[in-house]
mmCIF file with all atom_site columns, C-alpha atoms in Angstrom:
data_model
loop_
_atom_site.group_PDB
_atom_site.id
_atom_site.type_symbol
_atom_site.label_atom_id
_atom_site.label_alt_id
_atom_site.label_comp_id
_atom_site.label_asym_id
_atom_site.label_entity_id
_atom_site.label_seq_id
_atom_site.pdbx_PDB_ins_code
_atom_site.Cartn_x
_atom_site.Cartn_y
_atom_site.Cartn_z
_atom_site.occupancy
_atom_site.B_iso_or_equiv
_atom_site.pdbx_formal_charge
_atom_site.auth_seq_id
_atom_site.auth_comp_id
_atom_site.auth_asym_id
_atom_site.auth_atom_id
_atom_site.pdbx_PDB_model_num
ATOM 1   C CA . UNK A 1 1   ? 7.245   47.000 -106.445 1.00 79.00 ? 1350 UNK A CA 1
ATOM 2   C CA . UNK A 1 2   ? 8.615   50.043 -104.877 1.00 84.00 ? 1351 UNK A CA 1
ATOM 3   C CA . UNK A 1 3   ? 6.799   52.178 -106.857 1.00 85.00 ? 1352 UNK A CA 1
ATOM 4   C CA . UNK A 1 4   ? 3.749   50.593 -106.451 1.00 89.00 ? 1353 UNK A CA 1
ATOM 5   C CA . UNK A 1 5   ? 3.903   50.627 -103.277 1.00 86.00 ? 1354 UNK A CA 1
ATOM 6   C CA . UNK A 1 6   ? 4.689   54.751 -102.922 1.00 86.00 ? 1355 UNK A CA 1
ATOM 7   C CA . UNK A 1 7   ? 1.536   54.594 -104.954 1.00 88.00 ? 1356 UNK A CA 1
ATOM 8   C CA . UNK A 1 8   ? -0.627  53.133 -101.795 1.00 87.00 ? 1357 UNK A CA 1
ATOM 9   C CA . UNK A 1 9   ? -0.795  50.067 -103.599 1.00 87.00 ? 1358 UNK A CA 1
ATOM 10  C CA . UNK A 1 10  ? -1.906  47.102 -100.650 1.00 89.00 ? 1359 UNK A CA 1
ATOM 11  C CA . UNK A 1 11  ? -0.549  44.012 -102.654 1.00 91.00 ? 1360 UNK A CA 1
ATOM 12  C CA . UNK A 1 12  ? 2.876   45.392 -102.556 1.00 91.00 ? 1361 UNK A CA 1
ATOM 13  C CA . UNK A 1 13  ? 2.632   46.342 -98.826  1.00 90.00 ? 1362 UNK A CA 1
ATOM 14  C CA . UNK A 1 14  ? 1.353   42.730 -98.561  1.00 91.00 ? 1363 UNK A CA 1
ATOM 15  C CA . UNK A 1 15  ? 4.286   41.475 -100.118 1.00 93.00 ? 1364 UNK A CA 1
ATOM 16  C CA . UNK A 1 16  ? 6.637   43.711 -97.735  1.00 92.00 ? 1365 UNK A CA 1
ATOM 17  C CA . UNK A 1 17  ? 4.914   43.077 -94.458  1.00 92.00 ? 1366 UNK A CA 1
ATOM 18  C CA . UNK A 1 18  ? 5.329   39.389 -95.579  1.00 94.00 ? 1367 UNK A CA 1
ATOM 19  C CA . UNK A 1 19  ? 9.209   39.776 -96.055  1.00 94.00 ? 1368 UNK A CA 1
ATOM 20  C CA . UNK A 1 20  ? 10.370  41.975 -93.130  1.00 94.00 ? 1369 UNK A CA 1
ATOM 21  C CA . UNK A 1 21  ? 7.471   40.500 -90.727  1.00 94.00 ? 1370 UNK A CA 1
ATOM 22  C CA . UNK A 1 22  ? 9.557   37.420 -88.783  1.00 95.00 ? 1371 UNK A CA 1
ATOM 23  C CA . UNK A 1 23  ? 12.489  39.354 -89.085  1.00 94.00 ? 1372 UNK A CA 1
ATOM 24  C CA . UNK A 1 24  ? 11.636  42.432 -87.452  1.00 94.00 ? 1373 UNK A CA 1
ATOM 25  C CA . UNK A 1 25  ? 9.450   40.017 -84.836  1.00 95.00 ? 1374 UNK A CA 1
ATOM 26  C CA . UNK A 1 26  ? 12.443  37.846 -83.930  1.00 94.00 ? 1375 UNK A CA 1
ATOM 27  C CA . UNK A 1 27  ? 14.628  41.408 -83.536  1.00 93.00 ? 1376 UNK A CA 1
ATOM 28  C CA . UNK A 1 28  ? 11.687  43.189 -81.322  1.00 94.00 ? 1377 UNK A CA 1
ATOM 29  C CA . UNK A 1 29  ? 11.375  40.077 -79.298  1.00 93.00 ? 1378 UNK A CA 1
ATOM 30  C CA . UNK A 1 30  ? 15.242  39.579 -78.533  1.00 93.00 ? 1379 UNK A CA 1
ATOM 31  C CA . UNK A 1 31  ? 14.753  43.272 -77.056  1.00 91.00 ? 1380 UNK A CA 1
ATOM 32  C CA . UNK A 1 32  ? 11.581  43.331 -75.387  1.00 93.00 ? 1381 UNK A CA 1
ATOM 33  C CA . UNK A 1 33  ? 11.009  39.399 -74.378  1.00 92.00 ? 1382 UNK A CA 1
ATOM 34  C CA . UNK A 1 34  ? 7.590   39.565 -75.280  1.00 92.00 ? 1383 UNK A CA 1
ATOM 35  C CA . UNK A 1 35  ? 5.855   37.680 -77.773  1.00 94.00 ? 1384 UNK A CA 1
ATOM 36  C CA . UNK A 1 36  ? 3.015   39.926 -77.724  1.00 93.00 ? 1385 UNK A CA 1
ATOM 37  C CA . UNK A 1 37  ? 4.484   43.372 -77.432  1.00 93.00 ? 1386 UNK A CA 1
ATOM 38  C CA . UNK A 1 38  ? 6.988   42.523 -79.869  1.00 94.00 ? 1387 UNK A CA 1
ATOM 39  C CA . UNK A 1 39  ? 3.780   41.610 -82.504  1.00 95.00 ? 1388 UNK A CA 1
ATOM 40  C CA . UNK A 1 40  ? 2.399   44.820 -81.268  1.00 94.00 ? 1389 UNK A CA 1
ATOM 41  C CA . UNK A 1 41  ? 5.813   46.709 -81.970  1.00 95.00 ? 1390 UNK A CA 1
ATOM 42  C CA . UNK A 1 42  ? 6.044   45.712 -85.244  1.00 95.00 ? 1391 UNK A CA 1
ATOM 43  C CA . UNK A 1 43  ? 2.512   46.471 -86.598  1.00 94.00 ? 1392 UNK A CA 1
ATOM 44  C CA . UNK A 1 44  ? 3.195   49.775 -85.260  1.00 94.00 ? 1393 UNK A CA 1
ATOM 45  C CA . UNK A 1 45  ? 5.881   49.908 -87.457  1.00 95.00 ? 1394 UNK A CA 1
ATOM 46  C CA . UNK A 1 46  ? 4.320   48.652 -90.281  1.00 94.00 ? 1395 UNK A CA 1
ATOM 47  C CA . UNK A 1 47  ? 2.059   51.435 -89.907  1.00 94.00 ? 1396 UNK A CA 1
ATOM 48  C CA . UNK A 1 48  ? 4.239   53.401 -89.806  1.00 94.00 ? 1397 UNK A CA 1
ATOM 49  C CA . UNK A 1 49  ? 6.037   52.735 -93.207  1.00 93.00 ? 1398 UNK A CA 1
ATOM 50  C CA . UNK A 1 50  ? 2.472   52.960 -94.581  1.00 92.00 ? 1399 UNK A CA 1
ATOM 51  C CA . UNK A 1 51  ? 2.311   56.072 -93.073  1.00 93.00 ? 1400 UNK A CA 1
ATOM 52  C CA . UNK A 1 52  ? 5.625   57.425 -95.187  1.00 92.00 ? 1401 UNK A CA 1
ATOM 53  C CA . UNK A 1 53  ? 5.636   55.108 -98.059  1.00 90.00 ? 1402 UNK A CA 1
ATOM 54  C CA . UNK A 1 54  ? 6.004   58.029 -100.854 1.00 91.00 ? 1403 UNK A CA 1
ATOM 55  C CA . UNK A 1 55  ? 9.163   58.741 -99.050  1.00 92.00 ? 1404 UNK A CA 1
ATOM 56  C CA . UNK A 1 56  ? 11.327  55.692 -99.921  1.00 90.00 ? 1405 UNK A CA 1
ATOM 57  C CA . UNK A 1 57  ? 13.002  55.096 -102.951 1.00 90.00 ? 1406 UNK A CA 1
ATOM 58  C CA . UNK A 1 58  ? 14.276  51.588 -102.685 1.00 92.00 ? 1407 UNK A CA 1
ATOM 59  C CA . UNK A 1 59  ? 14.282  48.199 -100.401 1.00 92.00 ? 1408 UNK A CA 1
ATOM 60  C CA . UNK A 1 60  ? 17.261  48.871 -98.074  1.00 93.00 ? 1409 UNK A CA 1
ATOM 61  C CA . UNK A 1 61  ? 15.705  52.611 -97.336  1.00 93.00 ? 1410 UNK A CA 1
ATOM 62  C CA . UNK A 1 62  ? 12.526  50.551 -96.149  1.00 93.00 ? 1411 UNK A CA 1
ATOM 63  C CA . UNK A 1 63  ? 15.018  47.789 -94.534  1.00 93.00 ? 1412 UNK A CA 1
ATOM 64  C CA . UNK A 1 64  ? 16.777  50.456 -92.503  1.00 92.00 ? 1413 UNK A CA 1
ATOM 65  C CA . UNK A 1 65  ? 13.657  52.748 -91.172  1.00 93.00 ? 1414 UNK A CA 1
ATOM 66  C CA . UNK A 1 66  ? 11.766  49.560 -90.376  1.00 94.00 ? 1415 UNK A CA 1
ATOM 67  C CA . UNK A 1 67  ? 14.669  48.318 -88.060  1.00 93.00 ? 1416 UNK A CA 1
ATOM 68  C CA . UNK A 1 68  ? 15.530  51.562 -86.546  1.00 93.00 ? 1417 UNK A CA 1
ATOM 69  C CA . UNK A 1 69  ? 11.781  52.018 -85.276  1.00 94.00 ? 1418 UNK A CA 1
ATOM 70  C CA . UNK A 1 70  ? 11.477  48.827 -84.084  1.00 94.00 ? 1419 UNK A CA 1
ATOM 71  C CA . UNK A 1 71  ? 14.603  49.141 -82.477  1.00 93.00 ? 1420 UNK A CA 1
ATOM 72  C CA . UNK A 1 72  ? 13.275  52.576 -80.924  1.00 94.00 ? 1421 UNK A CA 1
ATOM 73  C CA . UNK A 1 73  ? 9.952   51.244 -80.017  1.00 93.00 ? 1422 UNK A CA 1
ATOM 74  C CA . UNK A 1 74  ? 11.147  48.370 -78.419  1.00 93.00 ? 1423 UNK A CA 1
ATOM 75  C CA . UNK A 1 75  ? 13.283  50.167 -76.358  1.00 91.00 ? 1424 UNK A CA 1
ATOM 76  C CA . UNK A 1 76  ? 10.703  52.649 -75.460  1.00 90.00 ? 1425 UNK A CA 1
ATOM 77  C CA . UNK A 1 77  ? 9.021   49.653 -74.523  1.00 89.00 ? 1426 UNK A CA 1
ATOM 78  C CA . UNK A 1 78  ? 11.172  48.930 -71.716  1.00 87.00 ? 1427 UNK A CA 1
ATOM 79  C CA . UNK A 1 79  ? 11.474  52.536 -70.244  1.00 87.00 ? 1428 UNK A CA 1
ATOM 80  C CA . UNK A 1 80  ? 7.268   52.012 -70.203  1.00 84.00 ? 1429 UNK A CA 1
ATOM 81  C CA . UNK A 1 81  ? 8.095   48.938 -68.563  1.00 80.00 ? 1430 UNK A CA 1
ATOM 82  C CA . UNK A 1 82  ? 9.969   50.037 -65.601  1.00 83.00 ? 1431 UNK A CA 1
ATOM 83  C CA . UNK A 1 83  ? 7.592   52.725 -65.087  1.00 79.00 ? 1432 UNK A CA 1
ATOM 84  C CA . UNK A 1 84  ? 4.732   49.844 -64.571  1.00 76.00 ? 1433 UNK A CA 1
ATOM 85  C CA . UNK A 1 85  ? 6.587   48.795 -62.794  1.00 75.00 ? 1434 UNK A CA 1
ATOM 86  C CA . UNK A 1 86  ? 7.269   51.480 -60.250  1.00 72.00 ? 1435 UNK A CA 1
ATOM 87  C CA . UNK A 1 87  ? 3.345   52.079 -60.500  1.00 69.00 ? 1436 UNK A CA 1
ATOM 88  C CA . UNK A 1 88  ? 2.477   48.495 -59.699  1.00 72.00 ? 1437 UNK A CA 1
ATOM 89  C CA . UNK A 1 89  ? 5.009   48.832 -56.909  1.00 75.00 ? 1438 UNK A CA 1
ATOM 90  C CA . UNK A 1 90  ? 2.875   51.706 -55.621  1.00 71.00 ? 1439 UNK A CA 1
ATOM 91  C CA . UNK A 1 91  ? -0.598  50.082 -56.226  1.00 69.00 ? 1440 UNK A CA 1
ATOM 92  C CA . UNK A 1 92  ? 0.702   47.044 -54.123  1.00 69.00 ? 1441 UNK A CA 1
ATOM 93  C CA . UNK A 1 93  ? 2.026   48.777 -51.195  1.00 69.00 ? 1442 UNK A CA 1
ATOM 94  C CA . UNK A 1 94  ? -1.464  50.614 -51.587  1.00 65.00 ? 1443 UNK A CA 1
ATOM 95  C CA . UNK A 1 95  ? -2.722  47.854 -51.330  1.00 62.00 ? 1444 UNK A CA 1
ATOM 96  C CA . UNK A 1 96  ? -0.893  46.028 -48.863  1.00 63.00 ? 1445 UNK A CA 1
ATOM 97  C CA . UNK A 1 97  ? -1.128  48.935 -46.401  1.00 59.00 ? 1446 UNK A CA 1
ATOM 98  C CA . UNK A 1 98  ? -5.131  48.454 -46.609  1.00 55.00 ? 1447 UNK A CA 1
ATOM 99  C CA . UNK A 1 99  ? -4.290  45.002 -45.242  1.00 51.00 ? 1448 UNK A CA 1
ATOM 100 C CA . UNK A 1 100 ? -6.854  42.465 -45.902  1.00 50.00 ? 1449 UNK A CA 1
ATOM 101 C CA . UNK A 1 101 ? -9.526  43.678 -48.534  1.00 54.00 ? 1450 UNK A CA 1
ATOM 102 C CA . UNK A 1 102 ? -12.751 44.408 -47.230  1.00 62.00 ? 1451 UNK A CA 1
ATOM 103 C CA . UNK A 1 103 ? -16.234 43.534 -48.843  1.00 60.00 ? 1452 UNK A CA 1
ATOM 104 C CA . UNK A 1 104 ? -16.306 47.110 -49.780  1.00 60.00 ? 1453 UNK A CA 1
ATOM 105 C CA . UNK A 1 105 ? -13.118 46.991 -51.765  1.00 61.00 ? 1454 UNK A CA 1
ATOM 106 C CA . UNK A 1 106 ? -14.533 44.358 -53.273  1.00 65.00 ? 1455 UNK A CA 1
ATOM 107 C CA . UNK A 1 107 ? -17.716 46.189 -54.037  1.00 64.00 ? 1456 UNK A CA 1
ATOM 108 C CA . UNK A 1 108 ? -15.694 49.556 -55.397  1.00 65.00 ? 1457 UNK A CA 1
ATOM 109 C CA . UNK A 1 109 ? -13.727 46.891 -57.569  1.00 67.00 ? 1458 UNK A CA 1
ATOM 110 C CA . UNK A 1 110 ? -16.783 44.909 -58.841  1.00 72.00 ? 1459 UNK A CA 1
ATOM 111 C CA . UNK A 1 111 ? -18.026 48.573 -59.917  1.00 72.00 ? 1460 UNK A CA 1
ATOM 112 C CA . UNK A 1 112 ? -14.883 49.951 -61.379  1.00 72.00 ? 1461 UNK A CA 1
ATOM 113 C CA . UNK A 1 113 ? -15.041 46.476 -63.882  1.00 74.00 ? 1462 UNK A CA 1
ATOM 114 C CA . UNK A 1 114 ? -18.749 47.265 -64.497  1.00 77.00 ? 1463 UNK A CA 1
ATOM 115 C CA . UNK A 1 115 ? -18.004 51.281 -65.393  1.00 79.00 ? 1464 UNK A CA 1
ATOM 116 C CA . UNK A 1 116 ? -15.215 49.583 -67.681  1.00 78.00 ? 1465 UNK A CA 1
ATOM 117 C CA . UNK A 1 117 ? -17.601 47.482 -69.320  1.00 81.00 ? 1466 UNK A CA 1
ATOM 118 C CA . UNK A 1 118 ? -19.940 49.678 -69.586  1.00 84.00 ? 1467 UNK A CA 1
ATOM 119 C CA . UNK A 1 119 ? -17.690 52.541 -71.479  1.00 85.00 ? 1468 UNK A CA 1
ATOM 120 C CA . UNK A 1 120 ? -16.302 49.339 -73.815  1.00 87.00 ? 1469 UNK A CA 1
ATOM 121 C CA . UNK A 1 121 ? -19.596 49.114 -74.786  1.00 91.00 ? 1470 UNK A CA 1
ATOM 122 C CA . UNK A 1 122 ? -19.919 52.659 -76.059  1.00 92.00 ? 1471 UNK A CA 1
ATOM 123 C CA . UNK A 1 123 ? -16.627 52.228 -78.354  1.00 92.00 ? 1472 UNK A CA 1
ATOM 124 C CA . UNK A 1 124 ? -16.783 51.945 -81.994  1.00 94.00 ? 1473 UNK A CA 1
ATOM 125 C CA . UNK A 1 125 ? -17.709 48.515 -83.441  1.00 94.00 ? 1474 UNK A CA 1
ATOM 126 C CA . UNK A 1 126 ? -13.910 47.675 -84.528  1.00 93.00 ? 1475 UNK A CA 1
ATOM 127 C CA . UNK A 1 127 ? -12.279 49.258 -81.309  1.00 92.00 ? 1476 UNK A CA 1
ATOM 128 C CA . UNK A 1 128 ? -15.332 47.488 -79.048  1.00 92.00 ? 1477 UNK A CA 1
ATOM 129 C CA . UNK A 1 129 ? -14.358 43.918 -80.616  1.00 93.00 ? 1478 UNK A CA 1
ATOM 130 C CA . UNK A 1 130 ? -10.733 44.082 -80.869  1.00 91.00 ? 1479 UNK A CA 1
ATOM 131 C CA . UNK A 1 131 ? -10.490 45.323 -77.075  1.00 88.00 ? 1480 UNK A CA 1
ATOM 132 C CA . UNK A 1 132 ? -12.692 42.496 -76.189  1.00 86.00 ? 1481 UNK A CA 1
ATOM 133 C CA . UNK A 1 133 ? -10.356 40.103 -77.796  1.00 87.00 ? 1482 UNK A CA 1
ATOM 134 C CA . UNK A 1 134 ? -7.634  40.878 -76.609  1.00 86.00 ? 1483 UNK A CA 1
ATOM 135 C CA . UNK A 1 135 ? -8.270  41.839 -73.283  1.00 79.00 ? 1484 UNK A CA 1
ATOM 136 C CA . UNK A 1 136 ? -11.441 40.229 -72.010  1.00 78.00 ? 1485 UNK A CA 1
ATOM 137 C CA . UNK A 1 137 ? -10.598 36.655 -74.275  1.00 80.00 ? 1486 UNK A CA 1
ATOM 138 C CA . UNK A 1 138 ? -6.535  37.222 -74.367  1.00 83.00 ? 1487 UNK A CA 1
ATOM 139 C CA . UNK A 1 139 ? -6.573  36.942 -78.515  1.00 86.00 ? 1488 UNK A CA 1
ATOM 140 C CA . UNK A 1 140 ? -3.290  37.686 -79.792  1.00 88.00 ? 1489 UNK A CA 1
ATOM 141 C CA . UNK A 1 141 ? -2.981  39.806 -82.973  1.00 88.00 ? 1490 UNK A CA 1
ATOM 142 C CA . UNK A 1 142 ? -3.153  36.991 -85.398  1.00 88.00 ? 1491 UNK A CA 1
ATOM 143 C CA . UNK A 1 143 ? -6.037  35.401 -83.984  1.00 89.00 ? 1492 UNK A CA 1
ATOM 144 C CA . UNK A 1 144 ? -7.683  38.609 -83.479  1.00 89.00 ? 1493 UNK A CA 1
ATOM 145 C CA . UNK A 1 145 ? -6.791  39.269 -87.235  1.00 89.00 ? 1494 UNK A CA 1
ATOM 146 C CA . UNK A 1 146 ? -8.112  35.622 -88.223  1.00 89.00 ? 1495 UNK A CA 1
ATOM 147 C CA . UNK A 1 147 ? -11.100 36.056 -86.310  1.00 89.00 ? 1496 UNK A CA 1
ATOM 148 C CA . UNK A 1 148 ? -12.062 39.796 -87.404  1.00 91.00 ? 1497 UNK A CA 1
ATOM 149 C CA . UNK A 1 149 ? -10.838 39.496 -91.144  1.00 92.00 ? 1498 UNK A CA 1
ATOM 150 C CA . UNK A 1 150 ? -8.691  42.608 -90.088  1.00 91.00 ? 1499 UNK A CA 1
ATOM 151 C CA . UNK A 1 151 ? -5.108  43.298 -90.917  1.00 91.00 ? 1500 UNK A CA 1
ATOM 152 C CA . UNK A 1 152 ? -2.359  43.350 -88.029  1.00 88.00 ? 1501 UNK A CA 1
ATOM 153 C CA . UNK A 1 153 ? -1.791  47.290 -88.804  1.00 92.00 ? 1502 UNK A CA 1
ATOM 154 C CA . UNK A 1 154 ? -6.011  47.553 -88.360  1.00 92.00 ? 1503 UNK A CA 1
ATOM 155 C CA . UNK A 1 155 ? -5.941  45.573 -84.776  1.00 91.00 ? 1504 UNK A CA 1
ATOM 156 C CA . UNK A 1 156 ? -3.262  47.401 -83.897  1.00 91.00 ? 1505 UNK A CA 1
ATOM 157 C CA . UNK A 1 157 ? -4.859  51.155 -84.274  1.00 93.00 ? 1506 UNK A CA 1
ATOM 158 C CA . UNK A 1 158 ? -7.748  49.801 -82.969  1.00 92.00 ? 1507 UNK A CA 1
ATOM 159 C CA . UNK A 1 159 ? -6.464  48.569 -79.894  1.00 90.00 ? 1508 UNK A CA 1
ATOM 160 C CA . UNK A 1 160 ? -4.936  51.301 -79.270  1.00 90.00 ? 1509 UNK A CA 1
ATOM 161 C CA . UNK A 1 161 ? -7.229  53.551 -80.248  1.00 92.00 ? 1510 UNK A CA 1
ATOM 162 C CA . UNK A 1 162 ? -9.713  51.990 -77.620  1.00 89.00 ? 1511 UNK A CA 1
ATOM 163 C CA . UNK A 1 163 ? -7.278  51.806 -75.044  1.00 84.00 ? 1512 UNK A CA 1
ATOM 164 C CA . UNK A 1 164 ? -6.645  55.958 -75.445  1.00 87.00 ? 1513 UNK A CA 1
ATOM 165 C CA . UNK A 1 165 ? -10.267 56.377 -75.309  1.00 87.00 ? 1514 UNK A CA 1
ATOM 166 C CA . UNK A 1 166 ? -10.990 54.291 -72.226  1.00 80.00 ? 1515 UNK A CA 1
ATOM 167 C CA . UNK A 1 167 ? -7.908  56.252 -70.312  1.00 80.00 ? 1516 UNK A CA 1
ATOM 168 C CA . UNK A 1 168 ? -9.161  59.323 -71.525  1.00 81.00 ? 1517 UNK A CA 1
ATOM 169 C CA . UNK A 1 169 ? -12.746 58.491 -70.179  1.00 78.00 ? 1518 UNK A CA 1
ATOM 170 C CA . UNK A 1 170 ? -11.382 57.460 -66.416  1.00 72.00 ? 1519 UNK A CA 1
ATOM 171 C CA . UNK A 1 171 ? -8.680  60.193 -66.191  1.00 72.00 ? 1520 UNK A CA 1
ATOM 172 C CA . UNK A 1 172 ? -11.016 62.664 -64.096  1.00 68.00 ? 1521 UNK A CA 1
ATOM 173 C CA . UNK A 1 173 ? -11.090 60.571 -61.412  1.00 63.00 ? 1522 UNK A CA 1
ATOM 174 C CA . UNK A 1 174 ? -8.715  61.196 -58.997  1.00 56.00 ? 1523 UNK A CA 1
ATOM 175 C CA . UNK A 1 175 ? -5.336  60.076 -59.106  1.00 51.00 ? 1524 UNK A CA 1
ATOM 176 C CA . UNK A 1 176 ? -5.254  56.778 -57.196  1.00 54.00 ? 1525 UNK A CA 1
ATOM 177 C CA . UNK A 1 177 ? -8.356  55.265 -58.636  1.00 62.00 ? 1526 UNK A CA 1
ATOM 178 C CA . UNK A 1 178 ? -7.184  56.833 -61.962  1.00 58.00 ? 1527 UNK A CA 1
ATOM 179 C CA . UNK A 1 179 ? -3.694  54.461 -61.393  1.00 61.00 ? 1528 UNK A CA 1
ATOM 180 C CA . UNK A 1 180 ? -6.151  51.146 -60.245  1.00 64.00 ? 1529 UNK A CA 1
ATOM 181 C CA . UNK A 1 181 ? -8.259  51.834 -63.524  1.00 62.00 ? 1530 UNK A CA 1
ATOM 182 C CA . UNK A 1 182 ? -5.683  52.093 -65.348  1.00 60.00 ? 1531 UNK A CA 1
ATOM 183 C CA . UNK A 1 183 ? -3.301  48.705 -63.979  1.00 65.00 ? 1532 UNK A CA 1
ATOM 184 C CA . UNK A 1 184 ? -7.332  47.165 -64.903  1.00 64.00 ? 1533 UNK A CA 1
ATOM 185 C CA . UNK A 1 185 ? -6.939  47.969 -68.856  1.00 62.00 ? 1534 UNK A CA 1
ATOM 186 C CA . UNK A 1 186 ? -3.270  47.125 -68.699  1.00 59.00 ? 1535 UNK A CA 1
ATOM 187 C CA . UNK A 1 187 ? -3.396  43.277 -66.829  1.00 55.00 ? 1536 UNK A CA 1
#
């Protein structure tokens, strides 16, 4: 199977994502506390072995690179986390300071959703339906898999790819309606 699976073989990938899956899941999510980040983690890192499959030799090399990046992306997961935080932090004093919103905040906001929407639009097929689904309908990766015939490594890239374009898109703005923009894609 190894073999086969240096060779790009997908049935033998199949077969591995099946075996270290729920393992690596359970050991993301005991780190993170996140059902969906830890999915999220652990595609990545499925990809990620795709990625270097001609360099392993036997199971336990696969076994021990598939732990250690989870373990690393998890925990990179909650350095992101408290720096959310701190941003969210900011965006609600913002916010709070600006006491009660006004019907023009509420217009700027309507419009910021709409130039969202609109720039979704313009994505790829794959990255416009998998963003959808998970952000607009709150799919998780399975369902989104189930629904798009994808595989969990595909919804991954795709989300992410979509997200990156989207950021890139709204980054000229300046920086505080960069930061609201950005809290939009992330909640």
């Amino acid at each position: 199977m190894i073999n086969e699976f240096r060779e790009g073989h997908e049935d033998s990938f199949n077969a591995l994502y099946k075996e270290f899956y729920r393992p690596l899941r359970y050991f993301a999510l005991k780190i993170v506390d996140d059902e969906q980040e830890a999915e999220d983690i652990v595609t990545e890192s499925m990809v990620k072995l795709w990625q270097r499959r001609t360099r392993f030799s036997d199971i336990q090399q696969i076994k021990s690179f598939l732990f250690t990046i989870t373990q690393h992306a998890a925990l990179n997961v909650l350095r992101n986390r408290r720096l959310q935080s701190d941003k969210r932090k900011f965006v609600a004093e913002e916010a709070e300071s600006a006491n009660n919103t006004t019907f023009f905040d509420e217009l700027v906001l309507t419009e910021l959703i709409s130039k969202i929407a609109a720039e979704v639009e313009k994505l790829p097929k794959a990255q416009r339906e998998v963003f959808k689904l998970s952000y607009f309908e709150g799919f998780s990766t399975e369902e989104i898999r189930d629904s798009l015939g994808m595989n969990p490594a595909a919804v991954y890239t795709n989300r992410k790819r979509a997200l990156q374009s989207l950021r890139n898109y709204f980054r000229h703005l300046d920086l505080y309606l960069y930061l609201l923009i950005s809290w939009l894609l992330i909640n």
